[in-house]
PDB file of C-alpha atoms (C1' of nucleotides) in Angstrom:
ATOM      1  CA  MET A   1       0.241  -0.210  -0.052  1.00 37.00           C
ATOM      2  CA  THR A   2       2.312   2.553  -1.205  1.00 33.00           C
ATOM      3  CA  ARG A   3       0.607   4.063  -3.525  1.00 33.00           C
ATOM      4  CA  GLY A   4      -3.002   4.535  -1.327  1.00 36.00           C
ATOM      5  CA  SER A   5      -5.075   2.125  -3.564  1.00 32.00           C
ATOM      6  CA  ALA A   6      -6.132   0.420   0.328  1.00 40.00           C
ATOM      7  CA  TYR A   7      -7.905   2.801   3.034  1.00 40.00           C
ATOM      8  CA  ASP A   8      -5.896   5.380   4.041  1.00 41.00           C
ATOM      9  CA  PRO A   9      -7.296   7.722   6.651  1.00 40.00           C
ATOM     10  CA  ALA A  10      -4.792  10.015   5.335  1.00 39.00           C
ATOM     11  CA  ARG A  11      -4.708  10.534   2.155  1.00 40.00           C
ATOM     12  CA  HIS A  12      -8.512   9.588   1.517  1.00 38.00           C
ATOM     13  CA  GLY A  13     -10.024  11.197   5.316  1.00 36.00           C
ATOM     14  CA  PRO A  14     -12.485   9.166   8.021  1.00 37.00           C
ATOM     15  CA  HIS A  15     -15.571  10.738   6.374  1.00 34.00           C
ATOM     16  CA  ARG A  16     -14.624   9.901   2.761  1.00 39.00           C
ATOM     17  CA  VAL A  17     -16.936   7.852   1.223  1.00 43.00           C
ATOM     18  CA  VAL A  18     -15.172   5.383  -1.511  1.00 44.00           C
ATOM     19  CA  GLY A  19     -16.625   3.512  -4.087  1.00 44.00           C
ATOM     20  CA  THR A  20     -19.973   2.921  -5.667  1.00 58.00           C
ATOM     21  CA  GLY A  21     -22.649   1.008  -4.510  1.00 81.00           C
ATOM     22  CA  PHE A  22     -19.806  -1.881  -4.271  1.00 89.00           C
ATOM     23  CA  HIS A  23     -19.198  -1.043  -0.605  1.00 90.00           C
ATOM     24  CA  ALA A  24     -22.618  -0.898   0.143  1.00 90.00           C
ATOM     25  CA  GLU A  25     -24.053  -4.091  -1.268  1.00 91.00           C
ATOM     26  CA  VAL A  26     -21.121  -5.533   1.607  1.00 94.00           C
ATOM     27  CA  TYR A  27     -21.391  -3.357   4.295  1.00 93.00           C
ATOM     28  CA  ALA A  28     -25.416  -4.759   3.769  1.00 94.00           C
ATOM     29  CA  ALA A  29     -24.429  -7.610   3.256  1.00 95.00           C
ATOM     30  CA  VAL A  30     -22.408  -8.117   6.855  1.00 95.00           C
ATOM     31  CA  ARG A  31     -24.531  -6.860   8.557  1.00 95.00           C
ATOM     32  CA  GLU A  32     -27.286  -9.025   8.396  1.00 94.00           C
ATOM     33  CA  VAL A  33     -24.740 -11.977  10.054  1.00 96.00           C
ATOM     34  CA  PRO A  34     -26.465 -12.778  13.082  1.00 96.00           C
ATOM     35  CA  ALA A  35     -24.006 -12.368  16.443  1.00 96.00           C
ATOM     36  CA  GLY A  36     -22.123 -15.604  17.806  1.00 96.00           C
ATOM     37  CA  CYS A  37     -21.744 -16.572  14.586  1.00 96.00           C
ATOM     38  CA  VAL A  38     -19.030 -15.728  11.879  1.00 97.00           C
ATOM     39  CA  THR A  39     -18.579 -16.115   7.474  1.00 97.00           C
ATOM     40  CA  THR A  40     -15.806 -15.409   4.426  1.00 97.00           C
ATOM     41  CA  TYR A  41     -14.856 -13.511   2.370  1.00 96.00           C
ATOM     42  CA  GLY A  42     -15.679 -15.510   0.007  1.00 96.00           C
ATOM     43  CA  ASP A  43     -19.526 -16.301   1.327  1.00 96.00           C
ATOM     44  CA  ILE A  44     -20.341 -12.358   1.094  1.00 96.00           C
ATOM     45  CA  ALA A  45     -19.501 -12.299  -2.122  1.00 95.00           C
ATOM     46  CA  THR A  46     -21.793 -14.832  -3.434  1.00 94.00           C
ATOM     47  CA  ARG A  47     -24.578 -13.654  -1.094  1.00 94.00           C
ATOM     48  CA  LEU A  48     -24.021 -10.168  -3.111  1.00 92.00           C
ATOM     49  CA  GLY A  49     -24.347 -12.799  -6.787  1.00 90.00           C
ATOM     50  CA  ARG A  50     -20.661 -11.897  -7.189  1.00 91.00           C
ATOM     51  CA  ARG A  51     -18.908 -15.392  -6.559  1.00 91.00           C
ATOM     52  CA  GLY A  52     -15.128 -15.291  -6.500  1.00 91.00           C
ATOM     53  CA  VAL A  53     -14.542 -11.274  -5.419  1.00 93.00           C
ATOM     54  CA  ALA A  54     -13.728 -12.385  -1.929  1.00 95.00           C
ATOM     55  CA  ARG A  55     -10.637  -9.665  -2.689  1.00 93.00           C
ATOM     56  CA  GLN A  56     -13.142  -6.727  -3.468  1.00 94.00           C
ATOM     57  CA  VAL A  57     -14.994  -7.869  -0.024  1.00 95.00           C
ATOM     58  CA  GLY A  58     -11.707  -7.704   1.800  1.00 93.00           C
ATOM     59  CA  TRP A  59     -11.342  -4.149   0.104  1.00 92.00           C
ATOM     60  CA  ALA A  60     -14.283  -2.551   0.462  1.00 93.00           C
ATOM     61  CA  LEU A  61     -14.676  -3.974   4.090  1.00 93.00           C
ATOM     62  CA  ALA A  62     -10.579  -1.601   4.725  1.00 90.00           C
ATOM     63  CA  ALA A  63     -12.273   0.608   3.594  1.00 89.00           C
ATOM     64  CA  LEU A  64     -15.134   0.535   6.086  1.00 89.00           C
ATOM     65  CA  PRO A  65     -14.339   3.766   8.408  1.00 86.00           C
ATOM     66  CA  ALA A  66     -13.984   2.946  11.603  1.00 85.00           C
ATOM     67  CA  ASP A  67     -17.291   4.959  12.998  1.00 85.00           C
ATOM     68  CA  ARG A  68     -19.241   2.326  11.380  1.00 89.00           C
ATOM     69  CA  GLU A  69     -19.312   0.427  14.508  1.00 90.00           C
ATOM     70  CA  ASP A  70     -23.350  -0.959  12.849  1.00 92.00           C
ATOM     71  CA  VAL A  71     -20.752  -3.004  10.733  1.00 94.00           C
ATOM     72  CA  PRO A  72     -19.765  -6.386  12.039  1.00 95.00           C
ATOM     73  CA  TRP A  73     -16.549  -6.719  10.250  1.00 95.00           C
ATOM     74  CA  PHE A  74     -14.703  -8.137  13.500  1.00 95.00           C
ATOM     75  CA  ARG A  75     -17.532 -11.805  12.372  1.00 97.00           C
ATOM     76  CA  VAL A  76     -15.903 -11.648   8.946  1.00 96.00           C
ATOM     77  CA  VAL A  77     -13.032 -14.201   8.606  1.00 96.00           C
ATOM     78  CA  ASN A  78     -10.610 -15.798   5.537  1.00 95.00           C
ATOM     79  CA  ALA A  79     -11.569 -18.821   4.764  1.00 95.00           C
ATOM     80  CA  SER A  80      -9.449 -20.732   6.829  1.00 95.00           C
ATOM     81  CA  GLY A  81     -11.140 -19.304   9.841  1.00 96.00           C
ATOM     82  CA  SER A  82      -8.559 -17.472  10.629  1.00 94.00           C
ATOM     83  CA  ILE A  83      -8.940 -13.838  11.880  1.00 93.00           C
ATOM     84  CA  LEU A  84      -6.921 -10.022  11.024  1.00 87.00           C
ATOM     85  CA  ARG A  85      -3.714  -9.752  11.925  1.00 74.00           C
ATOM     86  CA  GLN A  86      -0.477  -7.913  10.810  1.00 61.00           C
ATOM     87  CA  ALA A  87       2.960  -9.189   9.370  1.00 53.00           C
ATOM     88  CA  ASP A  88       4.171  -8.833  13.104  1.00 55.00           C
ATOM     89  CA  GLY A  89       1.364 -10.619  14.829  1.00 52.00           C
ATOM     90  CA  THR A  90      -0.336  -7.032  16.416  1.00 58.00           C
ATOM     91  CA  PRO A  91      -4.163  -7.148  15.422  1.00 66.00           C
ATOM     92  CA  ARG A  92      -4.691  -4.745  13.353  1.00 71.00           C
ATOM     93  CA  ARG A  93      -7.922  -3.836  15.667  1.00 82.00           C
ATOM     94  CA  ASP A  94      -8.727  -6.156  18.164  1.00 89.00           C
ATOM     95  CA  GLN A  95     -11.285  -8.462  16.679  1.00 92.00           C
ATOM     96  CA  SER A  96     -10.608 -11.733  19.264  1.00 92.00           C
ATOM     97  CA  GLY A  97     -11.990  -9.410  21.536  1.00 93.00           C
ATOM     98  CA  LEU A  98     -14.328  -8.909  19.538  1.00 94.00           C
ATOM     99  CA  LEU A  99     -15.084 -12.133  18.389  1.00 95.00           C
ATOM    100  CA  ALA A 100     -14.942 -13.173  22.375  1.00 96.00           C
ATOM    101  CA  ALA A 101     -17.603 -11.133  23.450  1.00 97.00           C
ATOM    102  CA  GLU A 102     -20.271 -13.026  21.585  1.00 97.00           C
ATOM    103  CA  GLY A 103     -19.061 -16.026  22.754  1.00 97.00           C
ATOM    104  CA  ILE A 104     -17.285 -16.907  20.063  1.00 97.00           C
ATOM    105  CA  ASP A 105     -13.530 -18.313  21.406  1.00 96.00           C
ATOM    106  CA  VAL A 106      -9.926 -18.045  18.645  1.00 95.00           C
ATOM    107  CA  SER A 107      -6.895 -19.321  19.073  1.00 94.00           C
ATOM    108  CA  PRO A 108      -3.731 -18.227  19.879  1.00 90.00           C
ATOM    109  CA  ALA A 109      -2.476 -19.112  15.893  1.00 89.00           C
ATOM    110  CA  GLY A 110      -5.603 -16.306  15.103  1.00 91.00           C
ATOM    111  CA  ARG A 111      -8.013 -19.138  14.250  1.00 95.00           C
ATOM    112  CA  VAL A 112     -11.820 -19.449  15.444  1.00 96.00           C
ATOM    113  CA  LYS A 113     -12.895 -22.287  17.284  1.00 96.00           C
ATOM    114  CA  GLY A 114     -15.571 -24.169  15.799  1.00 95.00           C
ATOM    115  CA  PHE A 115     -14.901 -22.288  12.406  1.00 96.00           C
ATOM    116  CA  ASP A 116     -16.665 -25.828  10.465  1.00 94.00           C
ATOM    117  CA  THR A 117     -19.759 -24.674  12.822  1.00 95.00           C
ATOM    118  CA  LEU A 118     -20.308 -21.501  13.779  1.00 96.00           C
ATOM    119  CA  ARG A 119     -19.709 -20.553   9.683  1.00 96.00           C
ATOM    120  CA  TRP A 120     -22.684 -18.597   9.107  1.00 93.00           C
ATOM    121  CA  ARG A 121     -24.461 -19.370   5.648  1.00 81.00           C
ATOM    122  CA  ALA A 122     -27.437 -17.375   3.942  1.00 69.00           C
TER     123      ALA A 122
ATOM    124  C1'  DC B   1      -6.395   3.405 -21.513  1.00 68.52           C
ATOM    125  C1'  DG B   2      -2.202   0.663 -19.379  1.00 68.52           C
ATOM    126  C1'  DG B   3      -0.266  -0.930 -14.535  1.00 68.52           C
ATOM    127  C1'  DC B   4      -0.408  -1.552  -9.878  1.00 68.52           C
ATOM    128  C1'  DT B   5      -1.667  -2.850  -5.438  1.00 68.52           C
ATOM    129  C1'  DG B   6      -4.352  -5.709  -1.998  1.00 68.52           C
ATOM    130  C1'  DA B   7      -8.934  -7.543   5.263  1.00 68.52           C
ATOM    131  C1'  DC B   8      -9.315 -13.362  -0.358  1.00 68.52           C
ATOM    132  C1'  DG B   9     -10.100 -18.179  -2.486  1.00 68.52           C
ATOM    133  C1'  DA B  10      -8.861 -22.856  -5.171  1.00 68.52           C
ATOM    134  C1'  DC B  11      -5.038 -25.440  -6.333  1.00 68.52           C
ATOM    135  C1'  DC B  12      -1.181 -27.462  -6.337  1.00 68.52           C
ATOM    136  C1'  DT B  13       3.719 -29.265  -4.642  1.00 68.52           C
TER     137       DT B  13
ATOM    138  C1'  DG C   1      -0.119 -27.354   7.586  1.00 68.52           C
ATOM    139  C1'  DA C   2       3.591 -24.166   5.233  1.00 68.52           C
ATOM    140  C1'  DG C   3       4.779 -22.027   0.596  1.00 68.52           C
ATOM    141  C1'  DG C   4       4.175 -20.280  -4.082  1.00 68.52           C
ATOM    142  C1'  DT C   5       0.300 -19.531  -8.157  1.00 68.52           C
ATOM    143  C1'  DC C   6      -2.841 -17.599 -10.024  1.00 68.52           C
ATOM    144  C1'  DG C   7      -7.666 -15.497 -11.306  1.00 68.52           C
ATOM    145  C1'  DC C   8     -10.378 -12.272  -9.001  1.00 68.52           C
ATOM    146  C1'  DC C   9     -12.297  -6.687 -10.264  1.00 68.52           C
ATOM    147  C1'  DA C  10     -12.584  -1.610  -7.776  1.00 68.52           C
ATOM    148  C1'  DG C  11     -10.278   2.319  -7.530  1.00 68.52           C
ATOM    149  C1'  DC C  12      -6.235   5.275  -8.214  1.00 68.52           C
ATOM    150  C1'  DC C  13      -2.091   6.917 -10.880  1.00 68.52           C
TER     151       DC C  13
END
DNA sequence: CGGCTGACGACCT
DNA sequence: GAGGTCGCCAGCC
């Protein structure tokens, strides 16, 4: 992300509404995920009728402003059931903590315990 | 218009 | 499980 392809508040500002309807579609889909469940980027993409665009879903969530607390982004994990982590292992946001608040355990390695049974599909 | 980057995923070794 | 490859496509330069 050397040239601002990903969401960068320093460049775009926290209030900038990025893109067209795509982001809104993603956010709407994520809001449908019930508390205590998890889903994947790929599932969101499929739910939007855009199978295979999991990457764009991730892009949209990366652009999610911090004040959008109505979007439970932390319930979205990758297809392996792993949560967000930076290269150094420090979470960019406390995803495991937010999940724990809903009764979802995350292993030290960053994987949702019982992912297969907690996984929610539309 | 061309090139580049990804909070990804399926598949292969 | 751990790595590498390729495809996906929106947004920015």
